[in-house]
Amino acid sequence: MAPMLTRFSAAPDGPWRVTALRPVRGNDLPAPPALRIDAPGTGWTLEGVASNLRYTTADERVGLQARQAPLGRPDARCAALIPIRKSTAWWALAQDERRAIYVRAGHHPIGLEYLPAIARKLYHARDLGGPFDFLTWFEFAAADEPAFDALLARLRATVEWDYVEREVEIRLTR
Amino acid sequence: MAPMLTRFSAAPDGPWRVTALRPVRGNDLPAPPALRIDAPGTGWTLEGVASNLRYTTADERVGLQARQAPLGRPDARCAALIPIRKSTAWWALAQDERRAIYVRAGHHPIGLEYLPAIARKLYHARDLGGPFDFLTWFEFAAADEPAFDALLARLRATVEWDYVEREVEIRLTR
């Protein structure tokens, strides 16, 4: 049950084809034709670990577990990889201060509204020393892409995103 | 202000001489003659990152900052490196559940009592995938060694230590 390291690698081909890549905030990444997960690529590689919960409470987890869907659903042929780096100001905050912003932003209830349509897995990267602090992987059916767009727009409009200094959005299909 | 990786390496000689090494819980580590910090060694190497606060609140941090002493004080010629791994049960808890145990254990107030005599720096290692979750480095004057012994005994008697499944205690002098 140690944290599992996952690698997302830019590649000329692979199970997930990149349909769009855009910088939301800060520097871009080169757009590859495809992405490979835990298989060698030919360009950049981003690494993260599925680790312990950092802000979610036990009660909130009960709500998530009741609604969330697993990755790999046959009809979930759309995906997104969103690497994010937060600011020095964010990381200098104490635990209760970061949690308070997460709550004020409505991060948990907003995410909950889009379950089970949008499946999600969070990878922590900050302690690994890479260019991003988190990598979030989303999977959803093509019909749910407008809902996914709305989820992103709502989160990005929150006070928590004042602390995001780099964000890249990579859309994929398989 | 990215997390700084620090390496502690077993070595035949170095600035810190190992005076004792004992397993407190779980498997031992081979006892080297000395320890080097951020310099190549000849045996095991433990890595950790000084990262963001995980349980400490803003109020608690004010208390710590008012009392804590820096590393490297000329009279602090004794040190200890204590690598710890917590159990799967600990890491499966939600954030509020882990914080509640930390509070119930009195972890923060116990540590505070031994400041400024015992200087301390915490390195996180779990996301790096090594054999330990934390490495804590302590520095103190020889006259404060009994106080340090008391600090360890008190922490190890708390409910939080029910979740410690491996702990090695390495004592050093320079």
mmCIF file of N, CA, C and O in Angstrom, chain B residues 8-102:
data_model
loop_
_atom_site.group_PDB
_atom_site.id
_atom_site.type_symbol
_atom_site.label_atom_id
_atom_site.label_comp_id
_atom_site.label_asym_id
_atom_site.label_seq_id
_atom_site.Cartn_x
_atom_site.Cartn_y
_atom_site.Cartn_z
ATOM 1 N N PHE B 8 20.835 11.537 3.627
ATOM 2 C CA PHE B 8 21.637 11.098 4.769
ATOM 3 C C PHE B 8 22.293 9.778 4.375
ATOM 4 O O PHE B 8 21.575 8.800 4.112
ATOM 5 N N SER B 9 23.616 9.748 4.343
ATOM 6 C CA SER B 9 24.312 8.563 3.847
ATOM 7 C C SER B 9 25.256 7.969 4.872
ATOM 8 O O SER B 9 26.068 8.686 5.484
ATOM 9 N N ALA B 10 25.177 6.644 5.020
ATOM 10 C CA ALA B 10 26.130 5.892 5.841
ATOM 11 C C ALA B 10 27.511 6.035 5.214
ATOM 12 O O ALA B 10 27.656 5.971 3.989
ATOM 13 N N ALA B 11 28.525 6.254 6.064
ATOM 14 C CA ALA B 11 29.870 6.512 5.530
ATOM 15 C C ALA B 11 30.916 6.078 6.555
ATOM 16 O O ALA B 11 30.636 5.976 7.746
ATOM 17 N N PRO B 12 32.153 5.821 6.072
ATOM 18 C CA PRO B 12 33.221 5.398 7.004
ATOM 19 C C PRO B 12 33.697 6.552 7.880
ATOM 20 O O PRO B 12 34.255 6.331 8.952
ATOM 21 N N ASP B 13 33.490 7.775 7.420
ATOM 22 C CA ASP B 13 33.862 8.949 8.209
ATOM 23 C C ASP B 13 32.994 10.106 7.738
ATOM 24 O O ASP B 13 32.311 9.999 6.720
ATOM 25 N N GLY B 14 33.056 11.189 8.475
ATOM 26 C CA GLY B 14 32.215 12.319 8.095
ATOM 27 C C GLY B 14 32.031 13.232 9.281
ATOM 28 O O GLY B 14 32.524 12.943 10.383
ATOM 29 N N PRO B 15 31.332 14.321 9.094
ATOM 30 C CA PRO B 15 31.192 15.316 10.161
ATOM 31 C C PRO B 15 30.426 14.791 11.377
ATOM 32 O O PRO B 15 30.658 15.250 12.491
ATOM 33 N N TRP B 16 29.539 13.836 11.178
ATOM 34 C CA TRP B 16 28.750 13.303 12.294
ATOM 35 C C TRP B 16 29.126 11.845 12.521
ATOM 36 O O TRP B 16 28.902 10.989 11.674
ATOM 37 N N ARG B 17 29.676 11.540 13.701
ATOM 38 C CA ARG B 17 30.071 10.192 14.074
ATOM 39 C C ARG B 17 28.878 9.494 14.729
ATOM 40 O O ARG B 17 28.211 10.072 15.590
ATOM 41 N N VAL B 18 28.598 8.278 14.312
ATOM 42 C CA VAL B 18 27.485 7.513 14.885
ATOM 43 C C VAL B 18 27.929 6.904 16.215
ATOM 44 O O VAL B 18 28.912 6.167 16.257
ATOM 45 N N THR B 19 27.231 7.223 17.278
ATOM 46 C CA THR B 19 27.581 6.671 18.602
ATOM 47 C C THR B 19 26.699 5.480 18.970
ATOM 48 O O THR B 19 27.094 4.652 19.786
ATOM 49 N N ALA B 20 25.514 5.406 18.381
ATOM 50 C CA ALA B 20 24.614 4.273 18.663
ATOM 51 C C ALA B 20 23.564 4.198 17.564
ATOM 52 O O ALA B 20 23.169 5.230 16.991
ATOM 53 N N LEU B 21 23.156 2.975 17.253
ATOM 54 C CA LEU B 21 22.046 2.781 16.309
ATOM 55 C C LEU B 21 21.243 1.606 16.833
ATOM 56 O O LEU B 21 21.792 0.543 17.104
ATOM 57 N N ARG B 22 19.949 1.810 17.025
ATOM 58 C CA ARG B 22 19.126 0.693 17.507
ATOM 59 C C ARG B 22 17.752 0.735 16.868
ATOM 60 O O ARG B 22 17.190 1.810 16.613
ATOM 61 N N PRO B 23 17.205 -0.442 16.588
ATOM 62 C CA PRO B 23 15.848 -0.496 16.054
ATOM 63 C C PRO B 23 14.869 -0.325 17.208
ATOM 64 O O PRO B 23 14.941 -1.056 18.191
ATOM 65 N N VAL B 24 14.007 0.639 17.120
ATOM 66 C CA VAL B 24 12.987 0.853 18.147
ATOM 67 C C VAL B 24 11.794 -0.050 17.846
ATOM 68 O O VAL B 24 11.197 -0.637 18.740
ATOM 69 N N ARG B 25 11.463 -0.169 16.567
ATOM 70 C CA ARG B 25 10.384 -1.066 16.133
ATOM 71 C C ARG B 25 10.696 -1.533 14.705
ATOM 72 O O ARG B 25 11.138 -0.730 13.884
ATOM 73 N N GLY B 26 10.497 -2.791 14.420
ATOM 74 C CA GLY B 26 10.720 -3.313 13.074
ATOM 75 C C GLY B 26 12.194 -3.501 12.774
ATOM 76 O O GLY B 26 13.031 -3.526 13.682
ATOM 77 N N ASN B 27 12.501 -3.617 11.496
ATOM 78 C CA ASN B 27 13.860 -3.951 11.057
ATOM 79 C C ASN B 27 14.877 -2.863 11.344
ATOM 80 O O ASN B 27 14.594 -1.678 11.236
ATOM 81 N N ASP B 28 16.069 -3.341 11.626
ATOM 82 C CA ASP B 28 17.240 -2.517 11.871
ATOM 83 C C ASP B 28 17.783 -1.922 10.565
ATOM 84 O O ASP B 28 17.305 -2.247 9.476
ATOM 85 N N LEU B 29 18.778 -1.068 10.714
ATOM 86 C CA LEU B 29 19.631 -0.635 9.602
ATOM 87 C C LEU B 29 21.058 -0.980 10.023
ATOM 88 O O LEU B 29 21.364 -0.930 11.217
ATOM 89 N N PRO B 30 21.961 -1.307 9.083
ATOM 90 C CA PRO B 30 23.354 -1.513 9.478
ATOM 91 C C PRO B 30 23.930 -0.224 10.075
ATOM 92 O O PRO B 30 23.667 0.863 9.562
ATOM 93 N N ALA B 31 24.689 -0.353 11.161
ATOM 94 C CA ALA B 31 25.260 0.821 11.839
ATOM 95 C C ALA B 31 26.575 1.230 11.172
ATOM 96 O O ALA B 31 27.528 0.457 11.186
ATOM 97 N N PRO B 32 26.644 2.414 10.599
ATOM 98 C CA PRO B 32 27.888 2.871 9.979
ATOM 99 C C PRO B 32 28.726 3.646 10.996
ATOM 100 O O PRO B 32 28.201 4.076 12.028
ATOM 101 N N PRO B 33 30.023 3.851 10.738
ATOM 102 C CA PRO B 33 30.842 4.661 11.642
ATOM 103 C C PRO B 33 30.403 6.131 11.664
ATOM 104 O O PRO B 33 30.523 6.799 12.686
ATOM 105 N N ALA B 34 29.890 6.615 10.530
ATOM 106 C CA ALA B 34 29.561 8.045 10.450
ATOM 107 C C ALA B 34 28.428 8.277 9.455
ATOM 108 O O ALA B 34 27.998 7.355 8.748
ATOM 109 N N LEU B 35 27.963 9.516 9.449
ATOM 110 C CA LEU B 35 26.868 9.905 8.558
ATOM 111 C C LEU B 35 27.307 11.151 7.787
ATOM 112 O O LEU B 35 27.909 12.066 8.370
ATOM 113 N N ARG B 36 27.021 11.157 6.500
ATOM 114 C CA ARG B 36 27.256 12.367 5.697
ATOM 115 C C ARG B 36 25.909 12.890 5.215
ATOM 116 O O ARG B 36 25.033 12.113 4.849
ATOM 117 N N ILE B 37 25.782 14.201 5.215
ATOM 118 C CA ILE B 37 24.536 14.835 4.766
ATOM 119 C C ILE B 37 24.802 15.508 3.424
ATOM 120 O O ILE B 37 25.704 16.343 3.308
ATOM 121 N N ASP B 38 24.051 15.095 2.414
ATOM 122 C CA ASP B 38 24.212 15.626 1.064
ATOM 123 C C ASP B 38 25.629 15.476 0.532
ATOM 124 O O ASP B 38 26.150 16.370 -0.153
ATOM 125 N N ALA B 39 26.231 14.360 0.846
ATOM 126 C CA ALA B 39 27.537 14.001 0.282
ATOM 127 C C ALA B 39 27.515 12.492 0.099
ATOM 128 O O ALA B 39 26.879 11.787 0.891
ATOM 129 N N PRO B 40 28.184 11.972 -0.942
ATOM 130 C CA PRO B 40 28.099 10.535 -1.208
ATOM 131 C C PRO B 40 28.636 9.705 -0.048
ATOM 132 O O PRO B 40 29.617 10.085 0.590
ATOM 133 N N GLY B 41 27.994 8.579 0.218
ATOM 134 C CA GLY B 41 28.429 7.673 1.270
ATOM 135 C C GLY B 41 28.866 6.346 0.684
ATOM 136 O O GLY B 41 29.155 6.265 -0.520
ATOM 137 N N THR B 42 28.906 5.323 1.532
ATOM 138 C CA THR B 42 29.364 4.016 1.057
ATOM 139 C C THR B 42 28.391 2.910 1.444
ATOM 140 O O THR B 42 28.672 1.739 1.199
ATOM 141 N N GLY B 43 27.257 3.255 2.063
ATOM 142 C CA GLY B 43 26.284 2.231 2.441
ATOM 143 C C GLY B 43 24.893 2.694 2.078
ATOM 144 O O GLY B 43 24.666 3.170 0.975
ATOM 145 N N TRP B 44 23.977 2.587 3.032
ATOM 146 C CA TRP B 44 22.610 3.027 2.779
ATOM 147 C C TRP B 44 22.522 4.559 2.677
ATOM 148 O O TRP B 44 23.332 5.282 3.259
ATOM 149 N N THR B 45 21.529 5.006 1.931
ATOM 150 C CA THR B 45 21.197 6.432 1.856
ATOM 151 C C THR B 45 19.702 6.584 2.084
ATOM 152 O O THR B 45 18.909 5.846 1.497
ATOM 153 N N LEU B 46 19.337 7.487 2.958
ATOM 154 C CA LEU B 46 17.924 7.813 3.168
ATOM 155 C C LEU B 46 17.682 9.225 2.656
ATOM 156 O O LEU B 46 18.466 10.134 2.932
ATOM 157 N N GLU B 47 16.590 9.386 1.907
ATOM 158 C CA GLU B 47 16.276 10.678 1.305
ATOM 159 C C GLU B 47 14.944 11.199 1.828
ATOM 160 O O GLU B 47 14.009 10.425 2.025
ATOM 161 N N GLY B 48 14.856 12.511 1.991
ATOM 162 C CA GLY B 48 13.589 13.123 2.368
ATOM 163 C C GLY B 48 13.548 14.563 1.873
ATOM 164 O O GLY B 48 14.579 15.129 1.516
ATOM 165 N N VAL B 49 12.365 15.124 1.859
ATOM 166 C CA VAL B 49 12.217 16.521 1.451
ATOM 167 C C VAL B 49 11.593 17.327 2.577
ATOM 168 O O VAL B 49 10.636 16.905 3.220
ATOM 169 N N ALA B 50 12.174 18.511 2.795
ATOM 170 C CA ALA B 50 11.568 19.472 3.714
ATOM 171 C C ALA B 50 10.426 20.103 2.923
ATOM 172 O O ALA B 50 10.651 20.846 1.979
ATOM 173 N N SER B 51 9.214 19.759 3.263
ATOM 174 C CA SER B 51 8.057 20.105 2.433
ATOM 175 C C SER B 51 7.081 20.950 3.239
ATOM 176 O O SER B 51 7.408 21.457 4.313
ATOM 177 N N ASN B 52 5.889 21.151 2.720
ATOM 178 C CA ASN B 52 4.882 21.959 3.422
ATOM 179 C C ASN B 52 4.400 21.273 4.698
ATOM 180 O O ASN B 52 4.500 20.055 4.842
ATOM 181 N N LEU B 53 3.837 22.066 5.599
ATOM 182 C CA LEU B 53 3.258 21.559 6.845
ATOM 183 C C LEU B 53 2.101 20.619 6.525
ATOM 184 O O LEU B 53 1.316 20.888 5.621
ATOM 185 N N ARG B 54 1.971 19.538 7.294
ATOM 186 C CA ARG B 54 0.904 18.582 7.031
ATOM 187 C C ARG B 54 -0.190 18.599 8.099
ATOM 188 O O ARG B 54 -1.334 18.310 7.813
ATOM 189 N N TYR B 55 0.160 18.881 9.361
ATOM 190 C CA TYR B 55 -0.841 18.876 10.437
ATOM 191 C C TYR B 55 -0.852 20.197 11.215
ATOM 192 O O TYR B 55 -1.881 20.577 11.759
ATOM 193 N N THR B 56 0.288 20.877 11.261
ATOM 194 C CA THR B 56 0.428 22.090 12.059
ATOM 195 C C THR B 56 -0.516 23.187 11.567
ATOM 196 O O THR B 56 -0.588 23.463 10.377
ATOM 197 N N THR B 57 -1.230 23.809 12.518
ATOM 198 C CA THR B 57 -2.101 24.931 12.174
ATOM 199 C C THR B 57 -1.305 26.237 12.237
ATOM 200 O O THR B 57 -0.178 26.279 12.762
ATOM 201 N N ALA B 58 -1.923 27.301 11.734
ATOM 202 C CA ALA B 58 -1.263 28.617 11.748
ATOM 203 C C ALA B 58 -0.953 29.037 13.185
ATOM 204 O O ALA B 58 0.142 29.539 13.465
ATOM 205 N N ASP B 59 -1.890 28.833 14.100
ATOM 206 C CA ASP B 59 -1.668 29.200 15.505
ATOM 207 C C ASP B 59 -0.519 28.396 16.112
ATOM 208 O O ASP B 59 0.319 28.942 16.837
ATOM 209 N N GLU B 60 -0.511 27.112 15.822
ATOM 210 C CA GLU B 60 0.565 26.263 16.348
ATOM 211 C C GLU B 60 1.915 26.698 15.787
ATOM 212 O O GLU B 60 2.923 26.700 16.504
ATOM 213 N N ARG B 61 1.928 27.087 14.530
ATOM 214 C CA ARG B 61 3.185 27.537 13.926
ATOM 215 C C ARG B 61 3.728 28.783 14.617
ATOM 216 O O ARG B 61 4.937 28.915 14.804
ATOM 217 N N VAL B 62 2.828 29.704 15.000
ATOM 218 C CA VAL B 62 3.256 30.907 15.722
ATOM 219 C C VAL B 62 3.985 30.505 17.008
ATOM 220 O O VAL B 62 5.060 31.030 17.323
ATOM 221 N N GLY B 63 3.407 29.541 17.732
ATOM 222 C CA GLY B 63 4.026 29.056 18.962
ATOM 223 C C GLY B 63 5.390 28.431 18.717
ATOM 224 O O GLY B 63 6.341 28.658 19.465
ATOM 225 N N LEU B 64 5.473 27.640 17.659
ATOM 226 C CA LEU B 64 6.751 27.002 17.315
ATOM 227 C C LEU B 64 7.809 28.040 16.960
ATOM 228 O O LEU B 64 8.943 27.984 17.432
ATOM 229 N N GLN B 65 7.411 28.974 16.096
ATOM 230 C CA GLN B 65 8.387 29.956 15.606
ATOM 231 C C GLN B 65 8.901 30.850 16.727
ATOM 232 O O GLN B 65 10.034 31.324 16.685
ATOM 233 N N ALA B 66 8.051 31.070 17.742
ATOM 234 C CA ALA B 66 8.465 31.912 18.869
ATOM 235 C C ALA B 66 9.531 31.213 19.720
ATOM 236 O O ALA B 66 10.317 31.871 20.393
ATOM 237 N N ARG B 67 9.560 29.883 19.684
ATOM 238 C CA ARG B 67 10.437 29.150 20.610
ATOM 239 C C ARG B 67 11.558 28.362 19.943
ATOM 240 O O ARG B 67 12.553 28.042 20.601
ATOM 241 N N GLN B 68 11.400 28.004 18.664
ATOM 242 C CA GLN B 68 12.351 27.035 18.100
ATOM 243 C C GLN B 68 13.721 27.650 17.813
ATOM 244 O O GLN B 68 13.857 28.847 17.593
ATOM 245 N N ALA B 69 14.741 26.796 17.857
ATOM 246 C CA ALA B 69 16.112 27.217 17.575
ATOM 247 C C ALA B 69 16.530 26.638 16.224
ATOM 248 O O ALA B 69 15.993 25.624 15.783
ATOM 249 N N PRO B 70 17.489 27.285 15.568
ATOM 250 C CA PRO B 70 17.942 26.783 14.266
ATOM 251 C C PRO B 70 18.882 25.585 14.431
ATOM 252 O O PRO B 70 19.440 25.369 15.512
ATOM 253 N N LEU B 71 19.084 24.835 13.371
ATOM 254 C CA LEU B 71 20.130 23.810 13.351
ATOM 255 C C LEU B 71 21.486 24.520 13.287
ATOM 256 O O LEU B 71 21.570 25.695 12.937
ATOM 257 N N GLY B 72 22.527 23.793 13.648
ATOM 258 C CA GLY B 72 23.885 24.321 13.480
ATOM 259 C C GLY B 72 24.390 25.171 14.628
ATOM 260 O O GLY B 72 25.430 25.834 14.496
ATOM 261 N N ARG B 73 23.701 25.193 15.776
ATOM 262 C CA ARG B 73 24.212 25.963 16.918
ATOM 263 C C ARG B 73 25.551 25.361 17.362
ATOM 264 O O ARG B 73 25.672 24.129 17.453
ATOM 265 N N PRO B 74 26.548 26.218 17.658
ATOM 266 C CA PRO B 74 27.885 25.705 17.990
ATOM 267 C C PRO B 74 27.886 24.719 19.164
ATOM 268 O O PRO B 74 28.654 23.757 19.151
ATOM 269 N N ASP B 75 27.015 24.941 20.156
ATOM 270 C CA ASP B 75 27.037 24.036 21.317
ATOM 271 C C ASP B 75 26.187 22.778 21.121
ATOM 272 O O ASP B 75 26.206 21.893 21.975
ATOM 273 N N ALA B 76 25.464 22.715 20.019
ATOM 274 C CA ALA B 76 24.623 21.529 19.772
ATOM 275 C C ALA B 76 25.476 20.482 19.059
ATOM 276 O O ALA B 76 25.428 20.344 17.838
ATOM 277 N N ARG B 77 26.231 19.733 19.857
ATOM 278 C CA ARG B 77 27.196 18.786 19.282
ATOM 279 C C ARG B 77 26.650 17.359 19.278
ATOM 280 O O ARG B 77 27.322 16.425 18.871
ATOM 281 N N CYS B 78 25.429 17.196 19.746
ATOM 282 C CA CYS B 78 24.754 15.890 19.687
ATOM 283 C C CYS B 78 23.622 15.975 18.662
ATOM 284 O O CYS B 78 22.985 17.035 18.510
ATOM 285 N N ALA B 79 23.381 14.865 17.983
ATOM 286 C CA ALA B 79 22.280 14.829 17.022
ATOM 287 C C ALA B 79 21.646 13.451 17.048
ATOM 288 O O ALA B 79 22.202 12.494 17.612
ATOM 289 N N ALA B 80 20.462 13.376 16.476
ATOM 290 C CA ALA B 80 19.817 12.083 16.265
ATOM 291 C C ALA B 80 19.096 12.136 14.925
ATOM 292 O O ALA B 80 18.544 13.173 14.545
ATOM 293 N N LEU B 81 19.150 11.014 14.201
ATOM 294 C CA LEU B 81 18.347 10.857 12.994
ATOM 295 C C LEU B 81 17.387 9.714 13.279
ATOM 296 O O LEU B 81 17.817 8.609 13.634
ATOM 297 N N ILE B 82 16.093 10.003 13.160
ATOM 298 C CA ILE B 82 15.088 8.971 13.477
ATOM 299 C C ILE B 82 14.158 8.776 12.277
ATOM 300 O O ILE B 82 13.232 9.550 12.056
ATOM 301 N N PRO B 83 14.444 7.736 11.474
ATOM 302 C CA PRO B 83 13.540 7.403 10.366
ATOM 303 C C PRO B 83 12.359 6.585 10.900
ATOM 304 O O PRO B 83 12.546 5.690 11.727
ATOM 305 N N ILE B 84 11.186 6.922 10.413
ATOM 306 C CA ILE B 84 9.944 6.276 10.867
ATOM 307 C C ILE B 84 9.083 5.885 9.671
ATOM 308 O O ILE B 84 8.984 6.648 8.705
ATOM 309 N N ARG B 85 8.490 4.691 9.763
ATOM 310 C CA ARG B 85 7.428 4.355 8.805
ATOM 311 C C ARG B 85 6.157 4.085 9.576
ATOM 312 O O ARG B 85 6.152 3.332 10.547
ATOM 313 N N LYS B 86 5.063 4.709 9.156
ATOM 314 C CA LYS B 86 3.771 4.457 9.781
ATOM 315 C C LYS B 86 3.027 3.373 9.002
ATOM 316 O O LYS B 86 3.392 3.020 7.878
ATOM 317 N N SER B 87 1.970 2.863 9.609
ATOM 318 C CA SER B 87 1.278 1.692 9.054
ATOM 319 C C SER B 87 0.321 2.065 7.927
ATOM 320 O O SER B 87 -0.076 3.212 7.755
ATOM 321 N N THR B 88 -0.078 1.043 7.187
ATOM 322 C CA THR B 88 -1.108 1.200 6.162
ATOM 323 C C THR B 88 -2.383 1.778 6.779
ATOM 324 O O THR B 88 -3.050 2.605 6.164
ATOM 325 N N ALA B 89 -2.712 1.351 8.003
ATOM 326 C CA ALA B 89 -3.923 1.853 8.668
ATOM 327 C C ALA B 89 -3.847 3.363 8.874
ATOM 328 O O ALA B 89 -4.845 4.078 8.697
ATOM 329 N N TRP B 90 -2.682 3.881 9.220
ATOM 330 C CA TRP B 90 -2.505 5.332 9.383
ATOM 331 C C TRP B 90 -2.767 6.056 8.071
ATOM 332 O O TRP B 90 -3.528 7.014 7.997
ATOM 333 N N TRP B 91 -2.142 5.571 7.015
ATOM 334 C CA TRP B 91 -2.215 6.282 5.730
ATOM 335 C C TRP B 91 -3.585 6.147 5.076
ATOM 336 O O TRP B 91 -3.939 6.953 4.207
ATOM 337 N N ALA B 92 -4.349 5.151 5.503
ATOM 338 C CA ALA B 92 -5.705 4.996 4.970
ATOM 339 C C ALA B 92 -6.687 5.951 5.640
ATOM 340 O O ALA B 92 -7.808 6.117 5.169
ATOM 341 N N LEU B 93 -6.273 6.582 6.735
ATOM 342 C CA LEU B 93 -7.161 7.534 7.414
ATOM 343 C C LEU B 93 -7.287 8.818 6.598
ATOM 344 O O LEU B 93 -6.375 9.204 5.875
ATOM 345 N N ALA B 94 -8.439 9.484 6.745
ATOM 346 C CA ALA B 94 -8.628 10.792 6.118
ATOM 347 C C ALA B 94 -7.830 11.837 6.905
ATOM 348 O O ALA B 94 -7.339 11.574 8.011
ATOM 349 N N GLN B 95 -7.696 13.031 6.324
ATOM 350 C CA GLN B 95 -6.860 14.071 6.931
ATOM 351 C C GLN B 95 -7.315 14.415 8.353
ATOM 352 O O GLN B 95 -6.494 14.542 9.265
ATOM 353 N N ASP B 96 -8.636 14.577 8.552
ATOM 354 C CA ASP B 96 -9.129 14.972 9.878
ATOM 355 C C ASP B 96 -8.921 13.860 10.906
ATOM 356 O O ASP B 96 -8.722 14.135 12.092
ATOM 357 N N GLU B 97 -8.970 12.617 10.472
ATOM 358 C CA GLU B 97 -8.744 11.497 11.389
ATOM 359 C C GLU B 97 -7.282 11.444 11.837
ATOM 360 O O GLU B 97 -6.989 11.212 13.016
ATOM 361 N N ARG B 98 -6.350 11.678 10.906
ATOM 362 C CA ARG B 98 -4.931 11.700 11.286
ATOM 363 C C ARG B 98 -4.637 12.891 12.192
ATOM 364 O O ARG B 98 -3.943 12.780 13.196
ATOM 365 N N ARG B 99 -5.195 14.046 11.845
ATOM 366 C CA ARG B 99 -5.016 15.240 12.694
ATOM 367 C C ARG B 99 -5.567 14.985 14.110
ATOM 368 O O ARG B 99 -4.955 15.393 15.101
ATOM 369 N N ALA B 100 -6.720 14.328 14.218
ATOM 370 C CA ALA B 100 -7.330 14.079 15.534
ATOM 371 C C ALA B 100 -6.414 13.215 16.399
ATOM 372 O O ALA B 100 -6.299 13.445 17.610
ATOM 373 N N ILE B 101 -5.746 12.249 15.800
ATOM 374 C CA ILE B 101 -4.827 11.390 16.560
ATOM 375 C C ILE B 101 -3.591 12.187 16.978
ATOM 376 O O ILE B 101 -3.115 12.073 18.111
ATOM 377 N N TYR B 102 -3.108 13.005 16.072
ATOM 378 C CA TYR B 102 -1.962 13.887 16.358
ATOM 379 C C TYR B 102 -2.278 14.804 17.547
ATOM 380 O O TYR B 102 -1.444 15.012 18.432
#
